[in-house]
Amino acid sequence: MSWVKNKMPEQEPQERRRNFSEVALGYAPDTAQSEAKRCLQCKTAPCRQGCPVGINIPEFIKHIKDGDFDSAIAEIKTKNNLPAVCGRVCPQEDQCEKYCVVGKRGEPVAIGRLERFAADQFRLSETKQPAQPAELNQGKVAIIGAGPAGLAAAGDLARLGYKVTVMEALHAPGGVLMYGIPEFRLPKEIVASEINELKELGVEIMVNAIVGKTFTIDELLNEEGYDSVFISTGAGLPHFLEIPGENLNGVYSANEFLTRVNLMKAYKYPAAGTPVHAGQNVAVVGAGNVAMDAARTALRLGAENVYIVYRRSEDEMPARAEEKEHAKEEGVQFRLLTNPMAIVGDDKGWVKGLECIRMELGEPDSSGRRKPIAIPSSNFVLDVDTVIMAIGQGPNPLVQQTTPGLEVDRRGNIKADENGQTSKEGVFAGGDIVTGAATVILAMGAGKKAALAIHEYIQKKKGC
Amino acid sequence: MYTIVYSEELAPSVKLFHVQAPLIAKKCQPGQFVIVRMDDEGERIPLTIADFDREKGTITLIFQEVGHSTRQMGSLKQGDQFLDVAGPLGKATHIEKFGTVVCIGGGIGVAPVYPIARAYKEAGNKVISIIGARNKDLLILEKEMAAVSDVFHITTDDGSKGRKGLVIDPLKELIEAGEEIAVVMAIGPVVMMRSVAEVTRPYSIHTIVSLNPIMVDGTGMCGGCRVSVANENKFACVDGPEFDAHEVDFAGLMARQRMYHHHEKQERPQGGSCKCHG
Ligand SMILES: Cc1cc2nc3c(=O)[nH]c(=O)nc-3n(C[C@H](O)[C@H](O)[C@H](O)COP(=O)(O)OP(=O)(O)OC[C@H]3O[C@@H](n4cnc5c(N)ncnc54)[C@H](O)[C@@H]3O)c2cc1C
Ligand SMILES: Cc1cc2nc3c(=O)[nH]c(=O)nc-3n(C[C@H](O)[C@H](O)[C@H](O)COP(=O)(O)OP(=O)(O)OC[C@H]3O[C@@H](n4cnc5c(N)ncnc54)[C@H](O)[C@@H]3O)c2cc1C
Ligand code: SF4
Ligand code: FES
């Protein structure tokens, strides 16, 4: 047996840095089977404890090894409604693959790539059958927000026999999968196709429905006849640094920049109606996954120089190692230990530079990370015409403000217990709106737990 | 899909649509807006809800053809559909009995002023309205505005109707004549709103303007619509669109509105019929 993962083919960096096609190309069937053979089929399957939605990992891998791809995807789908998505974007190194026994001596089994393979085989198969909707007579549930948390809850509740309506503020469901994560990491066609499978289960998706505006939670419960509500509105409120010059033309939040490009397809402008300004020299402030996505997107729009500007060092960068590597290979330049002080504008109100100060690392702070300290008089101006702020997001307050009796914490996130129960009867919440910005699979896990709790709540209510 | 059940040309390149959107018609209040999208390749465009009919389930949109999307929208006819209409968005106008309110609408800005003036009137205020345009052909909603106003003024830049001059001229006279004005509500081009703010500032007359920065989502998730108000950044789509005129950074707003000017001059397919980009 090999101690290393089978390689997944990728587009070459020089080629892919200027196109929006998917970077990773996926396993061919024989490679997938060869990778599946690396799995030891452990009885205890430690990998399973790392999966927030509890997929039976050795079981689906065994089906792939046997060449029975239909059974592999059927097994995955009992737990995960969006496997083609999760196989692509989950940080498996911190989840299932972290616990894999093979990983103790060599590289862990490529569980994520195998999940992706099974889902892609199924999606592209010509003989696939539409899912059979259950009889939806258990009650009515409204889900607010069609991101991974809401979609996971919707799928499980439909299977339990509930009539589910997902209300989504934007014109397309998917949440961050649709507007945030770029096409070259997660093709939008794949997101749409997995969401369509939920519709086959009988889930209704209502777009252009903004809860807090089009309806309030109290109206849904008291007037529209919903037995319960699940809030999964995500962490969509962009933060800015609050430094001088942030309102100059050419300054974007990562959310706006990515929404224009992904959801509105600005990379096809003028064939698509929404423009985006991608300059020649672009600074992206921040060093998480969102920053990597924004930087790689700017490159693909034609920028000559794209800089990641980050006040700490490479060790502290929150982005996944793989994202960082991809960005480097494509030519993104890292300006570390560099802190933005002000954005400099020209006389027409456009960005012409980013004034920064150099930093050095001091003693560890309360979080255990070494604190960046400014080096006096080390200011300099980075020559850029676009600045993208990727320094984090907070909770969108629309639902909280219009729902009396719903408790929030000091950061504005909704308070909920581990089953998603909030301070308000019949109202559950999960995903980024509860935890703050996290991951797709954690949001899905929260959605699944809440679906069970909602089921219990409604059955109990019907009982008395 | 949201069907256009009625359409009318109010002035050259100014159109009115009644659009079937029952959920929005049921909830909307004066001062709010919607975001519309025409088709799958389309832009998200903010438009004020100029009127609504809760029983018929329709909202009224009035728009001016200024660029690619609004021109394409102008080619839609009765029976055609919008792919998306989302709303009602933004905060509603704060309406109560204040006393005397002056409602000022410039150009296409008369459309958003109208439902607000009507609501002020219904709340028992004395409503003085001033509407203005470049010339008489561009004046809209005259009859409607007259019907909800106690005193009604028209101004045109060229004097082709009403008095020759700007909307701020009658306002200045009202103030000089000692009219007790509780609130001034002004909506129109940014330069107009700014000049209204300058007229009322020395007298500390509470003045409200409705801002129209470039928007994308309209729900508070992108920050593209940010404007500086009292030196603090606000998102016009959720914190507004109405703000205290004496606190708005108008110069900043105008600069940001020009952000995509050079894009708009690029060669683009004209009208709504070209589907060649597939
Ligand atoms: C650019 C980017 C890249 C990322 N990359 C990864 C990655 O590679 N791997 C990973 O695991 N995670 C990644 N994440 C994080 C991950 O996407 C989120 O943790 C996850 O999407 C959270 O899911 P959610 O369902 O809680 O919320 P969201 O996905 O944010 O969905 C919330 C939905 O609710 C809607 N909504 C909000 N308010 C209302 C309202 N009032 N009424 C109706 N609808 C409303 C929103 O429009 C949205 O569609 C990334 C995030 C970003 C921004
Ligand atoms: C809350 C709000 C309510 C609005 N209500 C109305 C309304 O009721 N009727 C109406 O006709 N218009 C209204 N607008 C303005 C309208 O959204 C713009 O005219 C429209 O987006 C222009 O699109 P376009 O593609 O046709 O023009 P573009 O080709 O995008 O632009 C043409 C010209 O319009 C300017 N422009 C672009 N976007 C905006 C904008 N959002 N606001 C102002 N100027 C802009 C550009 O700088 C350019 O000069 C409103 C805007 C906001 C933010
Ligand atoms: S821990 Fe690794 S080797 Fe063991 S069952 Fe899971 S994937 Fe297979
Ligand atoms: S339009 Fe995006 S936040 Fe207002």
JSON list of C-alpha atoms in Angstrom, two decimals, chain A residues 169-171 179 206-210 212-216 219 223-224 236-238 240 246-253 255-256 259-260 263-265 268-278 348-350 396 398 401, chain B residues 2 23-24 26-27 32 37 40-44 68-69 83-91 214-217 219-224 226-228 233 235 238 255-260 262-264 266-269 277:
[
{"chain": "A", "resi": 169, "resn": "ALA", "atom": "CA", "xyz": [-33.25, 37.05, 0.66]},
{"chain": "A", "resi": 170, "resn": "LEU", "atom": "CA", "xyz": [-31.16, 36.84, -2.51]},
{"chain": "A", "resi": 171, "resn": "HIS", "atom": "CA", "xyz": [-32.38, 35.69, -5.92]},
{"chain": "A", "resi": 179, "resn": "TYR", "atom": "CA", "xyz": [-22.07, 34.36, -3.55]},
{"chain": "A", "resi": 206, "resn": "MET", "atom": "CA", "xyz": [-38.81, 30.97, -1.94]},
{"chain": "A", "resi": 207, "resn": "VAL", "atom": "CA", "xyz": [-36.23, 33.47, -3.22]},
{"chain": "A", "resi": 208, "resn": "ASN", "atom": "CA", "xyz": [-36.46, 37.27, -2.85]},
{"chain": "A", "resi": 209, "resn": "ALA", "atom": "CA", "xyz": [-38.03, 36.72, 0.58]},
{"chain": "A", "resi": 210, "resn": "ILE", "atom": "CA", "xyz": [-36.33, 38.84, 3.24]},
{"chain": "A", "resi": 212, "resn": "GLY", "atom": "CA", "xyz": [-37.65, 40.93, 8.89]},
{"chain": "A", "resi": 213, "resn": "LYS", "atom": "CA", "xyz": [-38.99, 42.80, 5.84]},
{"chain": "A", "resi": 214, "resn": "THR", "atom": "CA", "xyz": [-41.19, 40.59, 3.66]},
{"chain": "A", "resi": 215, "resn": "PHE", "atom": "CA", "xyz": [-42.31, 38.63, 6.76]},
{"chain": "A", "resi": 216, "resn": "THR", "atom": "CA", "xyz": [-41.39, 38.68, 10.44]},
{"chain": "A", "resi": 219, "resn": "GLU", "atom": "CA", "xyz": [-46.00, 36.50, 11.42]},
{"chain": "A", "resi": 223, "resn": "GLU", "atom": "CA", "xyz": [-50.37, 34.12, 10.85]},
{"chain": "A", "resi": 224, "resn": "GLU", "atom": "CA", "xyz": [-48.79, 31.96, 8.19]},
{"chain": "A", "resi": 236, "resn": "GLY", "atom": "CA", "xyz": [-22.98, 38.22, 6.12]},
{"chain": "A", "resi": 237, "resn": "LEU", "atom": "CA", "xyz": [-22.23, 41.68, 7.50]},
{"chain": "A", "resi": 238, "resn": "PRO", "atom": "CA", "xyz": [-18.88, 42.92, 6.22]},
{"chain": "A", "resi": 240, "resn": "PHE", "atom": "CA", "xyz": [-14.28, 47.55, 7.55]},
{"chain": "A", "resi": 246, "resn": "GLU", "atom": "CA", "xyz": [-12.16, 53.60, 3.04]},
{"chain": "A", "resi": 247, "resn": "ASN", "atom": "CA", "xyz": [-14.94, 55.21, 1.02]},
{"chain": "A", "resi": 248, "resn": "LEU", "atom": "CA", "xyz": [-12.74, 55.97, -1.98]},
{"chain": "A", "resi": 249, "resn": "ASN", "atom": "CA", "xyz": [-13.68, 54.37, -5.28]},
{"chain": "A", "resi": 250, "resn": "GLY", "atom": "CA", "xyz": [-11.81, 51.14, -5.70]},
{"chain": "A", "resi": 251, "resn": "VAL", "atom": "CA", "xyz": [-12.31, 50.01, -2.08]},
{"chain": "A", "resi": 252, "resn": "TYR", "atom": "CA", "xyz": [-14.49, 46.92, -1.69]},
{"chain": "A", "resi": 253, "resn": "SER", "atom": "CA", "xyz": [-15.54, 44.62, 1.08]},
{"chain": "A", "resi": 255, "resn": "ASN", "atom": "CA", "xyz": [-18.34, 40.31, 0.24]},
{"chain": "A", "resi": 256, "resn": "GLU", "atom": "CA", "xyz": [-19.18, 42.93, -2.37]},
{"chain": "A", "resi": 259, "resn": "THR", "atom": "CA", "xyz": [-20.84, 38.79, -4.78]},
{"chain": "A", "resi": 260, "resn": "ARG", "atom": "CA", "xyz": [-20.36, 40.84, -7.92]},
{"chain": "A", "resi": 263, "resn": "LEU", "atom": "CA", "xyz": [-23.50, 35.67, -7.84]},
{"chain": "A", "resi": 264, "resn": "MET", "atom": "CA", "xyz": [-23.76, 38.41, -10.46]},
{"chain": "A", "resi": 265, "resn": "LYS", "atom": "CA", "xyz": [-21.18, 36.86, -12.85]},
{"chain": "A", "resi": 268, "resn": "LYS", "atom": "CA", "xyz": [-18.62, 37.90, -17.90]},
{"chain": "A", "resi": 269, "resn": "TYR", "atom": "CA", "xyz": [-19.31, 41.65, -18.10]},
{"chain": "A", "resi": 270, "resn": "PRO", "atom": "CA", "xyz": [-20.66, 43.07, -20.37]},
{"chain": "A", "resi": 271, "resn": "ALA", "atom": "CA", "xyz": [-22.53, 39.87, -21.33]},
{"chain": "A", "resi": 272, "resn": "ALA", "atom": "CA", "xyz": [-23.75, 39.87, -17.73]},
{"chain": "A", "resi": 273, "resn": "GLY", "atom": "CA", "xyz": [-25.06, 43.24, -16.58]},
{"chain": "A", "resi": 274, "resn": "THR", "atom": "CA", "xyz": [-23.07, 43.79, -13.38]},
{"chain": "A", "resi": 275, "resn": "PRO", "atom": "CA", "xyz": [-19.68, 45.50, -13.64]},
{"chain": "A", "resi": 276, "resn": "VAL", "atom": "CA", "xyz": [-16.74, 45.05, -11.27]},
{"chain": "A", "resi": 277, "resn": "HIS", "atom": "CA", "xyz": [-13.65, 47.16, -11.00]},
{"chain": "A", "resi": 278, "resn": "ALA", "atom": "CA", "xyz": [-10.57, 44.99, -10.97]},
{"chain": "A", "resi": 348, "resn": "LYS", "atom": "CA", "xyz": [-10.93, 62.16, -8.58]},
{"chain": "A", "resi": 349, "resn": "GLY", "atom": "CA", "xyz": [-11.74, 60.12, -5.49]},
{"chain": "A", "resi": 350, "resn": "TRP", "atom": "CA", "xyz": [-10.02, 56.90, -6.59]},
{"chain": "A", "resi": 396, "resn": "ASN", "atom": "CA", "xyz": [-26.70, 40.49, 9.77]},
{"chain": "A", "resi": 398, "resn": "LEU", "atom": "CA", "xyz": [-32.29, 42.14, 10.32]},
{"chain": "A", "resi": 401, "resn": "GLN", "atom": "CA", "xyz": [-34.06, 43.41, 15.31]},
{"chain": "B", "resi": 2, "resn": "TYR", "atom": "CA", "xyz": [-43.45, 39.31, -11.37]},
{"chain": "B", "resi": 23, "resn": "LEU", "atom": "CA", "xyz": [-46.14, 39.94, -0.64]},
{"chain": "B", "resi": 24, "resn": "ILE", "atom": "CA", "xyz": [-44.43, 43.30, -1.09]},
{"chain": "B", "resi": 26, "resn": "LYS", "atom": "CA", "xyz": [-49.02, 43.82, 1.55]},
{"chain": "B", "resi": 27, "resn": "LYS", "atom": "CA", "xyz": [-46.13, 45.08, 3.65]},
{"chain": "B", "resi": 32, "resn": "GLN", "atom": "CA", "xyz": [-39.10, 51.84, 1.05]},
{"chain": "B", "resi": 37, "resn": "ARG", "atom": "CA", "xyz": [-33.65, 41.99, -11.85]},
{"chain": "B", "resi": 40, "resn": "ASP", "atom": "CA", "xyz": [-30.63, 35.75, -15.61]},
{"chain": "B", "resi": 41, "resn": "GLU", "atom": "CA", "xyz": [-27.79, 37.95, -16.80]},
{"chain": "B", "resi": 42, "resn": "GLY", "atom": "CA", "xyz": [-29.33, 41.07, -15.35]},
{"chain": "B", "resi": 43, "resn": "GLU", "atom": "CA", "xyz": [-28.10, 43.57, -12.79]},
{"chain": "B", "resi": 44, "resn": "ARG", "atom": "CA", "xyz": [-29.86, 44.13, -9.45]},
{"chain": "B", "resi": 68, "resn": "HIS", "atom": "CA", "xyz": [-28.02, 50.02, -19.85]},
{"chain": "B", "resi": 69, "resn": "SER", "atom": "CA", "xyz": [-30.32, 48.32, -17.35]},
{"chain": "B", "resi": 83, "resn": "LEU", "atom": "CA", "xyz": [-37.41, 37.62, -12.98]},
{"chain": "B", "resi": 84, "resn": "ASP", "atom": "CA", "xyz": [-36.85, 39.01, -9.48]},
{"chain": "B", "resi": 85, "resn": "VAL", "atom": "CA", "xyz": [-38.42, 41.68, -7.29]},
{"chain": "B", "resi": 86, "resn": "ALA", "atom": "CA", "xyz": [-37.17, 41.70, -3.68]},
{"chain": "B", "resi": 87, "resn": "GLY", "atom": "CA", "xyz": [-38.48, 43.85, -0.88]},
{"chain": "B", "resi": 88, "resn": "PRO", "atom": "CA", "xyz": [-39.74, 45.94, 0.73]},
{"chain": "B", "resi": 89, "resn": "LEU", "atom": "CA", "xyz": [-36.25, 47.17, 1.60]},
{"chain": "B", "resi": 90, "resn": "GLY", "atom": "CA", "xyz": [-34.88, 50.01, 3.67]},
{"chain": "B", "resi": 91, "resn": "LYS", "atom": "CA", "xyz": [-36.45, 51.81, 6.59]},
{"chain": "B", "resi": 214, "resn": "ILE", "atom": "CA", "xyz": [-25.00, 52.21, -6.00]},
{"chain": "B", "resi": 215, "resn": "MET", "atom": "CA", "xyz": [-26.37, 49.01, -4.46]},
{"chain": "B", "resi": 216, "resn": "VAL", "atom": "CA", "xyz": [-25.93, 45.29, -5.04]},
{"chain": "B", "resi": 217, "resn": "ASP", "atom": "CA", "xyz": [-27.87, 43.15, -2.58]},
{"chain": "B", "resi": 219, "resn": "THR", "atom": "CA", "xyz": [-29.93, 43.75, 2.42]},
{"chain": "B", "resi": 220, "resn": "GLY", "atom": "CA", "xyz": [-26.79, 44.91, 4.23]},
{"chain": "B", "resi": 221, "resn": "MET", "atom": "CA", "xyz": [-24.30, 42.26, 3.20]},
{"chain": "B", "resi": 222, "resn": "CYS", "atom": "CA", "xyz": [-21.90, 44.06, 0.87]},
{"chain": "B", "resi": 223, "resn": "GLY", "atom": "CA", "xyz": [-21.38, 47.61, 2.07]},
{"chain": "B", "resi": 224, "resn": "GLY", "atom": "CA", "xyz": [-21.34, 48.91, -1.50]},
{"chain": "B", "resi": 226, "resn": "ARG", "atom": "CA", "xyz": [-22.04, 52.93, 2.33]},
{"chain": "B", "resi": 227, "resn": "VAL", "atom": "CA", "xyz": [-22.22, 56.67, 2.87]},
{"chain": "B", "resi": 228, "resn": "SER", "atom": "CA", "xyz": [-20.68, 58.82, 5.53]},
{"chain": "B", "resi": 233, "resn": "ASN", "atom": "CA", "xyz": [-20.26, 54.95, 7.76]},
{"chain": "B", "resi": 235, "resn": "PHE", "atom": "CA", "xyz": [-25.27, 51.29, 4.81]},
{"chain": "B", "resi": 238, "resn": "VAL", "atom": "CA", "xyz": [-30.57, 49.06, 5.77]},
{"chain": "B", "resi": 255, "resn": "ALA", "atom": "CA", "xyz": [-17.89, 60.48, -6.14]},
{"chain": "B", "resi": 256, "resn": "ARG", "atom": "CA", "xyz": [-18.97, 56.93, -5.34]},
{"chain": "B", "resi": 257, "resn": "GLN", "atom": "CA", "xyz": [-21.92, 57.10, -7.73]},
{"chain": "B", "resi": 258, "resn": "ARG", "atom": "CA", "xyz": [-19.43, 57.62, -10.54]},
{"chain": "B", "resi": 259, "resn": "MET", "atom": "CA", "xyz": [-17.51, 54.44, -9.73]},
{"chain": "B", "resi": 260, "resn": "TYR", "atom": "CA", "xyz": [-18.64, 52.55, -12.82]},
{"chain": "B", "resi": 262, "resn": "HIS", "atom": "CA", "xyz": [-15.99, 54.21, -17.41]},
{"chain": "B", "resi": 263, "resn": "HIS", "atom": "CA", "xyz": [-17.63, 50.78, -17.56]},
{"chain": "B", "resi": 264, "resn": "GLU", "atom": "CA", "xyz": [-20.93, 52.24, -18.70]},
{"chain": "B", "resi": 266, "resn": "GLN", "atom": "CA", "xyz": [-17.99, 50.44, -22.84]},
{"chain": "B", "resi": 267, "resn": "GLU", "atom": "CA", "xyz": [-19.60, 48.89, -25.87]},
{"chain": "B", "resi": 268, "resn": "ARG", "atom": "CA", "xyz": [-22.66, 46.95, -24.73]},
{"chain": "B", "resi": 269, "resn": "PRO", "atom": "CA", "xyz": [-25.49, 45.11, -26.43]},
{"chain": "B", "resi": 277, "resn": "HIS", "atom": "CA", "xyz": [-24.34, 36.06, -25.43]}
]
